[in-house]
CSV table of C-alpha atoms and ligand atoms in Angstrom, one decimal:
chain,number,residue,atom,x,y,z
W,1058,MET,CA,39.6,6.0,187.9
W,1059,GLY,CA,42.1,3.2,188.3
W,1060,SER,CA,44.3,1.1,186.3
W,1061,ARG,CA,43.7,-2.7,186.5
W,1062,ILE,CA,45.5,-5.7,184.8
W,1063,VAL,CA,42.4,-7.5,182.8
W,1064,ALA,CA,44.7,-10.2,181.3
W,1065,THR,CA,48.2,-11.6,181.0
W,1066,GLY,CA,50.4,-13.7,178.8
W,1067,ARG,CA,53.6,-15.3,178.6
W,1068,ALA,CA,56.0,-16.7,175.6
W,1069,THR,CA,59.5,-18.2,176.0
W,1070,PRO,CA,62.3,-19.4,173.5
W,1071,ARG,CA,62.2,-22.9,172.4
W,1072,THR,CA,65.2,-24.2,174.0
W,1073,CYS,CA,65.2,-25.2,177.3
W,1074,LEU,CA,68.5,-25.9,179.0
W,1075,SER,CA,68.8,-27.8,182.2
W,1076,ASN,CA,71.5,-27.7,184.8
W,1077,HIS,CA,72.9,-30.9,183.7
W,1078,ASP,CA,73.3,-29.5,180.2
W,1079,LEU,CA,75.3,-26.7,181.4
W,1080,ALA,CA,77.3,-29.0,183.6
W,1081,ARG,CA,78.2,-30.8,180.1
W,1082,HIS,CA,79.8,-27.4,179.1
W,1083,MET,CA,81.3,-25.7,182.0
W,1084,ASP,CA,82.5,-26.4,185.4
W,1085,THR,CA,79.7,-26.6,187.2
W,1086,SER,CA,76.9,-28.7,188.7
W,1087,ASP,CA,73.1,-29.5,189.1
W,1088,GLU,CA,73.7,-29.4,192.9
W,1089,TRP,CA,75.5,-26.3,193.2
W,1090,VAL,CA,73.1,-24.3,190.9
W,1091,ARG,CA,69.9,-25.9,192.8
W,1092,SER,CA,71.2,-25.4,196.0
W,1093,ARG,CA,72.4,-21.7,195.4
W,1094,THR,CA,69.5,-20.5,193.2
W,1095,GLY,CA,66.7,-23.0,193.1
W,1096,ILE,CA,67.1,-23.0,189.2
W,1097,VAL,CA,66.9,-26.4,187.5
W,1098,GLN,CA,66.3,-25.0,184.0
W,1099,ARG,CA,65.9,-21.9,181.7
W,1100,TYR,CA,64.6,-21.2,178.2
W,1101,VAL,CA,67.4,-19.4,175.9
W,1102,MET,CA,67.2,-17.5,172.8
W,1103,ALA,CA,68.8,-19.3,169.8
W,1104,SER,CA,69.6,-18.4,166.1
W,1105,GLY,CA,66.4,-17.6,164.0
W,1106,GLU,CA,64.2,-16.4,167.0
W,1107,SER,CA,63.7,-12.6,168.2
W,1108,LEU,CA,62.6,-11.4,171.5
W,1109,VAL,CA,60.3,-9.0,170.0
W,1110,GLU,CA,58.4,-11.9,168.1
W,1111,LEU,CA,58.3,-13.6,171.8
W,1112,ALA,CA,56.6,-10.1,173.3
W,1113,ALA,CA,54.1,-10.0,170.2
W,1114,GLU,CA,53.4,-13.7,171.1
W,1115,ALA,CA,52.8,-12.8,174.9
W,1116,SER,CA,50.8,-9.8,173.8
W,1117,ARG,CA,48.6,-11.6,171.6
W,1118,ILE,CA,47.5,-14.0,174.3
W,1119,ALA,CA,47.0,-11.4,176.6
W,1120,LEU,CA,44.7,-9.4,174.6
W,1121,SER,CA,43.0,-12.5,173.3
W,1122,ARG,CA,42.2,-13.1,177.0
W,1123,ALA,CA,41.2,-9.8,177.4
W,1124,GLY,CA,38.8,-9.7,174.2
W,1125,LEU,CA,40.5,-7.0,172.9
W,1126,LYS,CA,41.9,-6.6,169.3
W,1127,PRO,CA,45.7,-4.9,169.1
W,1128,THR,CA,43.7,-1.7,167.4
W,1129,ALA,CA,42.2,-1.0,171.0
W,1130,ILE,CA,45.3,-0.5,172.7
W,1131,ASP,CA,46.3,3.3,173.5
W,1132,ALA,CA,49.9,2.8,174.4
W,1133,ILE,CA,52.6,0.2,174.8
W,1134,VAL,CA,55.0,0.4,177.7
W,1135,VAL,CA,58.1,-2.3,177.7
W,1136,GLY,CA,60.3,-3.0,180.6
W,1137,THR,CA,63.6,-4.0,179.0
W,1138,ILE,CA,67.2,-3.7,178.7
W,1139,SER,CA,67.2,-6.1,175.9
W,1140,SER,CA,66.3,-4.1,172.8
W,1141,ASP,CA,67.3,-6.2,169.4
W,1142,TYR,CA,69.5,-3.4,168.6
W,1143,GLY,CA,71.1,-0.1,170.0
W,1144,PHE,CA,68.1,1.6,168.6
W,1145,PRO,CA,65.2,2.1,168.0
W,1146,SER,CA,63.3,1.0,171.1
W,1147,PHE,CA,61.8,-2.5,171.9
W,1148,GLY,CA,58.5,-0.9,172.0
W,1149,CYS,CA,58.5,0.8,168.4
W,1150,GLN,CA,59.6,-2.6,167.4
W,1151,LEU,CA,56.5,-4.3,169.2
W,1152,GLN,CA,54.5,-1.7,167.9
W,1153,TYR,CA,55.2,-2.8,164.3
W,1154,GLN,CA,55.1,-6.6,164.8
W,1155,LEU,CA,51.5,-6.0,166.4
W,1156,GLY,CA,50.4,-4.1,163.3
W,1157,LEU,CA,49.9,-0.5,165.3
W,1158,ASP,CA,50.7,2.8,164.3
W,1159,THR,CA,50.9,6.4,166.1
W,1160,ILE,CA,50.3,5.3,169.7
W,1161,PRO,CA,53.1,5.7,172.0
W,1162,ALA,CA,55.4,3.1,172.1
W,1163,PHE,CA,58.5,3.4,174.5
W,1164,ASP,CA,60.8,1.3,176.8
W,1165,VAL,CA,61.5,1.5,180.5
W,1166,ALA,CA,65.1,0.5,181.1
W,1167,ALA,CA,65.1,-0.7,184.8
W,1168,ALA,CA,66.6,-3.9,184.5
W,1169,CYS,CA,65.0,-6.8,186.6
W,1170,SER,CA,62.8,-4.1,188.1
W,1171,GLY,CA,61.5,-3.3,184.4
W,1172,PHE,CA,58.1,-4.7,184.3
W,1173,VAL,CA,57.3,-3.2,188.1
W,1174,TYR,CA,58.5,0.4,186.7
W,1175,ALA,CA,56.6,-0.1,183.5
W,1176,LEU,CA,53.3,-0.8,185.4
W,1177,SER,CA,53.6,2.2,187.5
W,1178,VAL,CA,54.3,4.5,184.4
W,1179,ALA,CA,51.1,3.1,182.9
W,1180,ASP,CA,49.1,3.5,185.6
W,1181,ALA,CA,50.3,7.2,186.3
W,1182,SER,CA,49.4,8.0,182.9
W,1183,MET,CA,46.0,6.2,182.9
W,1184,ARG,CA,45.1,7.9,186.2
W,1185,ALA,CA,46.0,11.3,184.4
W,1186,GLY,CA,43.6,10.3,181.8
W,1187,ASP,CA,45.9,10.2,179.0
W,1188,TRP,CA,45.2,6.0,178.0
W,1189,GLY,CA,42.3,4.3,178.4
W,1190,ARG,CA,44.0,0.6,177.6
W,1191,VAL,CA,47.5,0.1,177.8
W,1192,LEU,CA,49.7,-3.1,177.0
W,1193,VAL,CA,52.4,-3.3,179.8
W,1194,ILE,CA,55.2,-6.0,178.8
W,1195,GLY,CA,58.4,-7.3,180.6
W,1196,ALA,CA,61.0,-9.0,178.1
W,1197,ASP,CA,64.7,-9.6,178.4
W,1198,ALA,CA,67.2,-12.0,177.2
W,1199,LEU,CA,69.9,-11.9,179.3
W,1200,SER,CA,71.3,-15.4,178.4
W,1201,THR,CA,72.6,-13.4,175.2
W,1202,MET,CA,74.6,-11.1,177.4
W,1203,VAL,CA,76.7,-13.5,179.5
W,1204,ASP,CA,80.0,-14.6,178.9
W,1205,TRP,CA,79.3,-18.5,178.7
W,1206,ASN,CA,83.0,-19.0,180.1
W,1207,ASP,CA,81.8,-17.0,183.5
W,1208,ARG,CA,80.0,-19.9,185.6
W,1209,SER,CA,78.9,-17.4,188.0
W,1210,THR,CA,76.7,-15.4,185.7
W,1211,ALA,CA,76.0,-18.0,183.1
W,1212,VAL,CA,73.8,-20.3,185.0
W,1213,LEU,CA,71.4,-17.7,186.4
W,1214,PHE,CA,69.4,-16.3,183.7
W,1215,GLY,CA,67.1,-17.0,181.0
W,1216,ASP,CA,64.8,-15.4,178.5
W,1217,GLY,CA,61.6,-14.7,177.8
W,1218,ALA,CA,58.3,-12.1,177.6
W,1219,GLY,CA,55.3,-11.7,179.5
W,1220,ALA,CA,52.5,-9.2,179.0
W,1221,ALA,CA,49.6,-7.2,180.7
W,1222,VAL,CA,46.6,-5.7,179.4
W,1223,MET,CA,45.8,-2.9,181.7
W,1224,VAL,CA,42.4,-1.0,181.6
W,1225,ASN,CA,41.0,2.2,183.1
W,1226,GLU,CA,38.0,1.5,185.0
W,1227,PRO,CA,36.2,3.1,188.0
W,1228,GLY,CA,35.8,1.2,191.3
W,1229,ASP,CA,38.3,0.0,193.8
W,1230,ARG,CA,40.2,-2.8,191.8
W,1231,GLY,CA,43.4,-2.6,190.3
W,1232,VAL,CA,46.7,-0.8,191.2
W,1233,LEU,CA,46.5,0.8,194.7
W,1234,SER,CA,50.0,2.0,194.9
W,1235,SER,CA,53.5,1.8,193.6
W,1236,LEU,CA,57.0,3.0,194.6
W,1237,LEU,CA,60.1,2.9,192.5
W,1238,ARG,CA,63.7,3.3,193.7
W,1239,SER,CA,67.0,3.5,192.1
W,1240,SER,CA,70.6,3.9,193.4
W,1241,GLY,CA,73.1,4.6,190.8
W,1242,GLN,CA,76.0,4.2,193.1
W,1243,TYR,CA,75.6,0.8,192.8
W,1244,TRP,CA,75.6,0.6,188.9
W,1245,GLU,CA,78.8,-1.6,189.0
W,1246,LEU,CA,77.5,-4.6,190.8
W,1247,LEU,CA,75.6,-5.8,187.7
W,1248,ALA,CA,76.6,-4.3,184.2
W,1249,VAL,CA,77.0,-4.8,180.6
W,1250,ARG,CA,78.5,-2.3,178.2
W,1251,ASN,CA,76.9,-4.0,174.9
W,1252,ARG,CA,73.1,-4.1,175.2
W,1253,GLY,CA,71.7,-5.0,171.6
W,1254,VAL,CA,70.9,-8.7,171.6
W,1255,GLN,CA,69.8,-9.5,167.9
W,1256,THR,CA,73.6,-9.8,166.6
W,1257,THR,CA,74.4,-12.1,169.3
W,1258,ILE,CA,71.1,-14.2,168.8
W,1259,ASP,CA,71.8,-14.5,165.0
W,1260,SER,CA,75.6,-15.3,165.1
W,1261,GLU,CA,75.1,-17.5,168.0
W,1262,ALA,CA,78.4,-15.9,169.0
W,1263,ARG,CA,79.5,-16.1,172.6
W,1264,ARG,CA,80.1,-12.7,174.3
W,1265,GLN,CA,83.5,-12.2,175.5
W,1266,SER,CA,84.2,-11.1,179.1
W,1267,ALA,CA,84.5,-7.3,178.0
W,1268,ASP,CA,81.0,-7.2,176.3
W,1269,ALA,CA,79.1,-9.5,178.8
W,1270,ILE,CA,77.3,-9.2,182.1
W,1271,ARG,CA,79.9,-8.4,184.9
W,1272,MET,CA,78.3,-9.1,188.5
W,1273,LYS,CA,79.1,-8.9,191.9
W,1274,GLY,CA,76.9,-11.7,193.5
W,1275,SER,CA,77.2,-11.4,197.1
W,1276,GLU,CA,76.6,-7.8,197.4
W,1277,LEU,CA,73.9,-7.8,194.9
W,1278,PHE,CA,72.2,-10.5,197.0
W,1279,LYS,CA,72.3,-8.5,200.4
W,1280,LEU,CA,71.1,-5.4,198.7
W,1281,ALA,CA,68.6,-7.4,196.5
W,1282,VAL,CA,66.8,-9.0,200.0
W,1283,LYS,CA,66.9,-5.5,202.1
W,1284,SER,CA,65.6,-3.3,199.0
W,1285,MET,CA,62.6,-6.0,198.3
W,1286,ALA,CA,61.6,-6.3,201.8
W,1287,ASP,CA,61.6,-2.4,202.7
W,1288,ILE,CA,59.8,-1.3,199.3
W,1289,THR,CA,57.2,-4.1,200.0
W,1290,LEU,CA,56.5,-2.7,203.5
W,1291,GLN,CA,56.7,0.7,202.5
W,1292,VAL,CA,54.0,0.2,199.5
W,1293,ALA,CA,51.7,-1.6,201.8
W,1294,GLN,CA,51.8,1.0,204.2
W,1295,ARG,CA,51.4,3.8,201.9
W,1296,ALA,CA,48.2,2.0,200.9
W,1297,CYS,CA,47.4,1.4,204.3
W,1298,VAL,CA,47.3,-2.4,204.2
W,1299,SER,CA,48.8,-4.8,206.7
W,1300,LEU,CA,50.9,-7.5,205.1
W,1301,GLN,CA,49.0,-10.3,206.7
W,1302,ASP,CA,45.9,-9.0,204.5
W,1303,ILE,CA,47.9,-9.5,201.1
W,1304,GLN,CA,46.8,-12.8,199.5
W,1305,LEU,CA,50.0,-13.4,197.4
W,1306,ILE,CA,53.2,-11.8,196.8
W,1307,VAL,CA,54.5,-12.3,192.9
W,1308,PRO,CA,58.2,-11.4,193.6
W,1309,HIS,CA,61.1,-11.1,190.7
W,1310,GLN,CA,62.4,-14.3,190.3
W,1311,ALA,CA,66.3,-14.2,190.6
W,1312,ASN,CA,67.0,-16.7,193.1
W,1313,LEU,CA,64.8,-19.2,195.4
W,1314,ARG,CA,67.2,-18.0,198.7
W,1315,ILE,CA,66.6,-14.3,198.0
W,1316,ILE,CA,62.8,-14.8,197.4
W,1317,ASN,CA,62.9,-16.9,200.8
W,1318,ALA,CA,64.9,-14.3,202.6
W,1319,VAL,CA,62.7,-11.5,201.7
W,1320,ALA,CA,59.8,-13.4,202.7
W,1321,GLN,CA,61.3,-14.5,206.2
W,1322,ARG,CA,62.4,-10.8,207.1
W,1323,LEU,CA,58.6,-9.9,206.1
W,1324,GLY,CA,57.2,-12.8,208.3
W,1325,LEU,CA,55.3,-13.9,205.4
W,1326,PRO,CA,54.6,-18.0,204.9
W,1327,PRO,CA,55.6,-19.8,201.9
W,1328,GLU,CA,52.4,-20.4,200.6
W,1329,LYS,CA,51.8,-16.5,200.2
W,1330,VAL,CA,54.8,-16.3,198.1
W,1331,PHE,CA,54.8,-17.4,194.3
W,1332,THR,CA,57.7,-19.2,193.0
W,1333,ASN,CA,58.8,-20.5,189.6
W,1334,VAL,CA,62.7,-19.7,189.3
W,1335,ASP,CA,63.1,-23.2,189.0
W,1336,ARG,CA,61.7,-23.3,185.7
W,1337,TYR,CA,63.0,-20.1,184.0
W,1338,GLY,CA,65.9,-18.9,185.7
W,1339,ASN,CA,65.9,-15.2,186.1
W,1340,THR,CA,64.2,-13.8,183.4
W,1341,SER,CA,65.1,-10.0,184.3
W,1342,ALA,CA,61.8,-7.9,183.4
W,1343,ALA,CA,60.0,-10.9,182.4
W,1344,SER,CA,60.0,-12.7,185.4
W,1345,VAL,CA,57.3,-10.7,187.1
W,1346,PRO,CA,54.7,-11.0,184.3
W,1347,ILE,CA,55.6,-14.4,183.6
W,1348,ALA,CA,55.2,-15.2,187.0
W,1349,LEU,CA,52.1,-13.3,187.6
W,1350,ASP,CA,50.7,-15.2,184.4
W,1351,GLU,CA,51.6,-18.8,185.9
W,1352,ALA,CA,49.9,-17.7,189.3
W,1353,LEU,CA,46.8,-16.5,187.5
W,1354,GLU,CA,46.7,-19.7,185.5
W,1355,SER,CA,46.9,-22.0,188.8
W,1356,ASN,CA,44.1,-20.1,190.3
W,1357,ARG,CA,46.6,-18.9,193.0
W,1358,ILE,CA,44.8,-15.2,192.5
W,1359,HIS,CA,41.3,-14.8,192.8
W,1360,ASP,CA,38.8,-11.4,192.6
W,1361,ASN,CA,39.6,-9.0,195.1
W,1362,ASP,CA,42.6,-10.6,196.2
W,1363,LEU,CA,45.7,-8.1,197.5
W,1364,VAL,CA,48.6,-9.2,195.3
W,1365,MET,CA,52.0,-7.3,195.7
W,1366,LEU,CA,54.5,-7.6,192.9
W,1367,ASN,CA,58.1,-6.6,193.8
W,1368,ALA,CA,61.6,-6.7,192.1
W,1369,CYS,CA,65.1,-5.4,192.4
W,1370,GLY,CA,67.8,-5.4,189.7
W,1371,GLY,CA,70.7,-3.6,188.2
W,1372,GLY,CA,70.8,0.0,188.5
W,1373,LEU,CA,70.3,-0.5,191.5
W,1374,THR,CA,66.7,-0.3,190.7
W,1375,TRP,CA,63.7,-1.7,192.9
W,1376,GLY,CA,60.0,-1.1,193.1
W,1377,ALA,CA,56.8,-2.5,194.1
W,1378,ASN,CA,53.0,-2.5,192.9
W,1379,LEU,CA,50.0,-3.4,195.2
W,1380,LEU,CA,47.0,-4.5,193.3
W,1381,ARG,CA,43.3,-5.5,194.3
W,1382,TRP,CA,42.8,-8.1,191.6
S,1123,ACO,N1,79.1,-23.8,189.8
S,1123,ACO,C1,80.1,-24.2,190.7
S,1123,ACO,N2,80.8,-23.3,191.4
S,1123,ACO,C2,80.6,-22.1,191.0
S,1123,ACO,C3,79.5,-21.4,190.2
S,1123,ACO,C4,78.9,-22.4,189.6
S,1123,ACO,N3,77.8,-22.3,188.5
S,1123,ACO,N4,79.3,-20.1,190.1
S,1123,ACO,C5,80.5,-19.7,191.1
S,1123,ACO,N5,81.0,-21.0,191.8
S,1123,ACO,C6,82.1,-20.9,192.8
S,1123,ACO,C7,82.6,-19.7,192.7
S,1123,ACO,O1,83.8,-19.7,192.1
S,1123,ACO,C8,83.3,-19.8,194.5
S,1123,ACO,O2,84.3,-20.8,194.2
S,1123,ACO,P1,85.4,-20.2,195.3
S,1123,ACO,O3,85.0,-20.1,196.6
S,1123,ACO,O4,86.4,-21.2,195.1
S,1123,ACO,O5,86.1,-19.0,195.1
S,1123,ACO,C9,82.1,-20.1,195.1
S,1123,ACO,O6,81.4,-20.7,194.2
S,1123,ACO,C10,81.3,-19.0,195.5
S,1123,ACO,O7,80.3,-19.6,196.4
S,1123,ACO,P2,79.1,-19.1,197.4
S,1123,ACO,O8,80.0,-18.1,198.0
S,1123,ACO,O9,78.6,-20.4,198.2
S,1123,ACO,O10,78.3,-18.4,196.6
S,1123,ACO,P3,76.9,-17.7,196.9
S,1123,ACO,O11,76.5,-18.4,197.9
S,1123,ACO,O12,77.4,-16.2,197.3
S,1123,ACO,O13,76.1,-17.5,195.5
S,1123,ACO,C11,75.3,-16.4,193.8
S,1123,ACO,C12,76.4,-16.9,194.5
S,1123,ACO,C13,74.2,-17.6,193.4
S,1123,ACO,C14,75.7,-15.8,192.5
S,1123,ACO,C15,74.6,-15.4,194.8
S,1123,ACO,O14,75.4,-14.6,195.4
S,1123,ACO,C16,73.5,-14.9,194.5
S,1123,ACO,O15,72.5,-15.2,194.0
S,1123,ACO,N6,73.8,-13.4,194.1
S,1123,ACO,C17,72.5,-12.6,193.6
S,1123,ACO,C18,72.8,-12.5,191.8
S,1123,ACO,C19,71.8,-12.4,191.1
S,1123,ACO,O16,70.8,-12.6,191.4
S,1123,ACO,N7,71.8,-11.6,190.3
S,1123,ACO,C20,70.8,-11.3,189.2
S,1123,ACO,C21,70.8,-10.0,189.1
S,1123,ACO,S1,70.1,-9.0,190.5
S,1123,ACO,C22,68.5,-9.6,190.9
S,1123,ACO,O17,67.8,-9.9,189.8
S,1123,ACO,C23,68.4,-9.0,192.0
């Protein structure tokens, strides 16, 4: 038995901020942000919105495309570092939003690698025969965690949620291989001391620097390129697949320069790498499922294609999943 993604969905907040919008409030420019990151706009949470509700919206879309009712789901695994409050978990709140009860619902905190981690956790439990149908979510709202006076981080992040319905089934389609890695020695390269996001969203208060994301961008850049390239190769080798046989890579959308550098290191042509960072910014754990959903919508993925998901994020965490679609 293997586990296969049968449908996906995505949801973003209502407010869209372009680089020009940001340049009106801080010392930056559309040219700087585009040339350094490839980002043109991003969606951000505003007062009255809830990230759990966005995740529920993405989940309902994915479930409806899968032809399943929420009650058909055996477990919810959420990749996130943006639970509304210190606790309980995002997973439990999403379970409540979806009108479900008693099934296991929990979070996997791996920052931008959250979805890749959550997918791997779900796949392992499904292979073990524990669950037949799982809702795997990536959701984050890092725009609520930045110090809006810190232009080096404020321009990078957007908010959103992506969902995937995974089903256990016989055959050779689905998750072929996954690898997860972490390196806590680099934790200070990207850190935030205060995680709960709802208070920030509701009050529209901007976080002060002590409470906000702190980042060492250039060190992260180098580690992200190396770790994503290495893990992609390792997962392919583990599944005895050549990189040339992979039809599409759907990477974490942190930064176009990181994505291009990874592709170059792996010798992959641009047409084999999906990007949408220009329209969403870095949505952390939501970026891979949002990108996957858009790749499917634009017919970039066909039955039996080999698809690689890869990510790197705070922790440091990194990982990849190879899927036969
Ligand atoms: N607008 C204008 N100028 C800015 C801005 C801004 N938004 N932000 C920083 N600058 C200035 C700095 O103050 C600095 O000025 P100085 O030289 O006078 O001190 C200068 O720009 C730095 O410029 P560069 O060195 O050219 O910047 P770099 O090419 O390193 O790009 C960036 C910075 C985009 C942050 C890059 O290091 C990066 O992408 N790092 C990865 C960070 C990342 O993706 N984090 C997300 C989480 S981790 C992950 O998802 C993998």
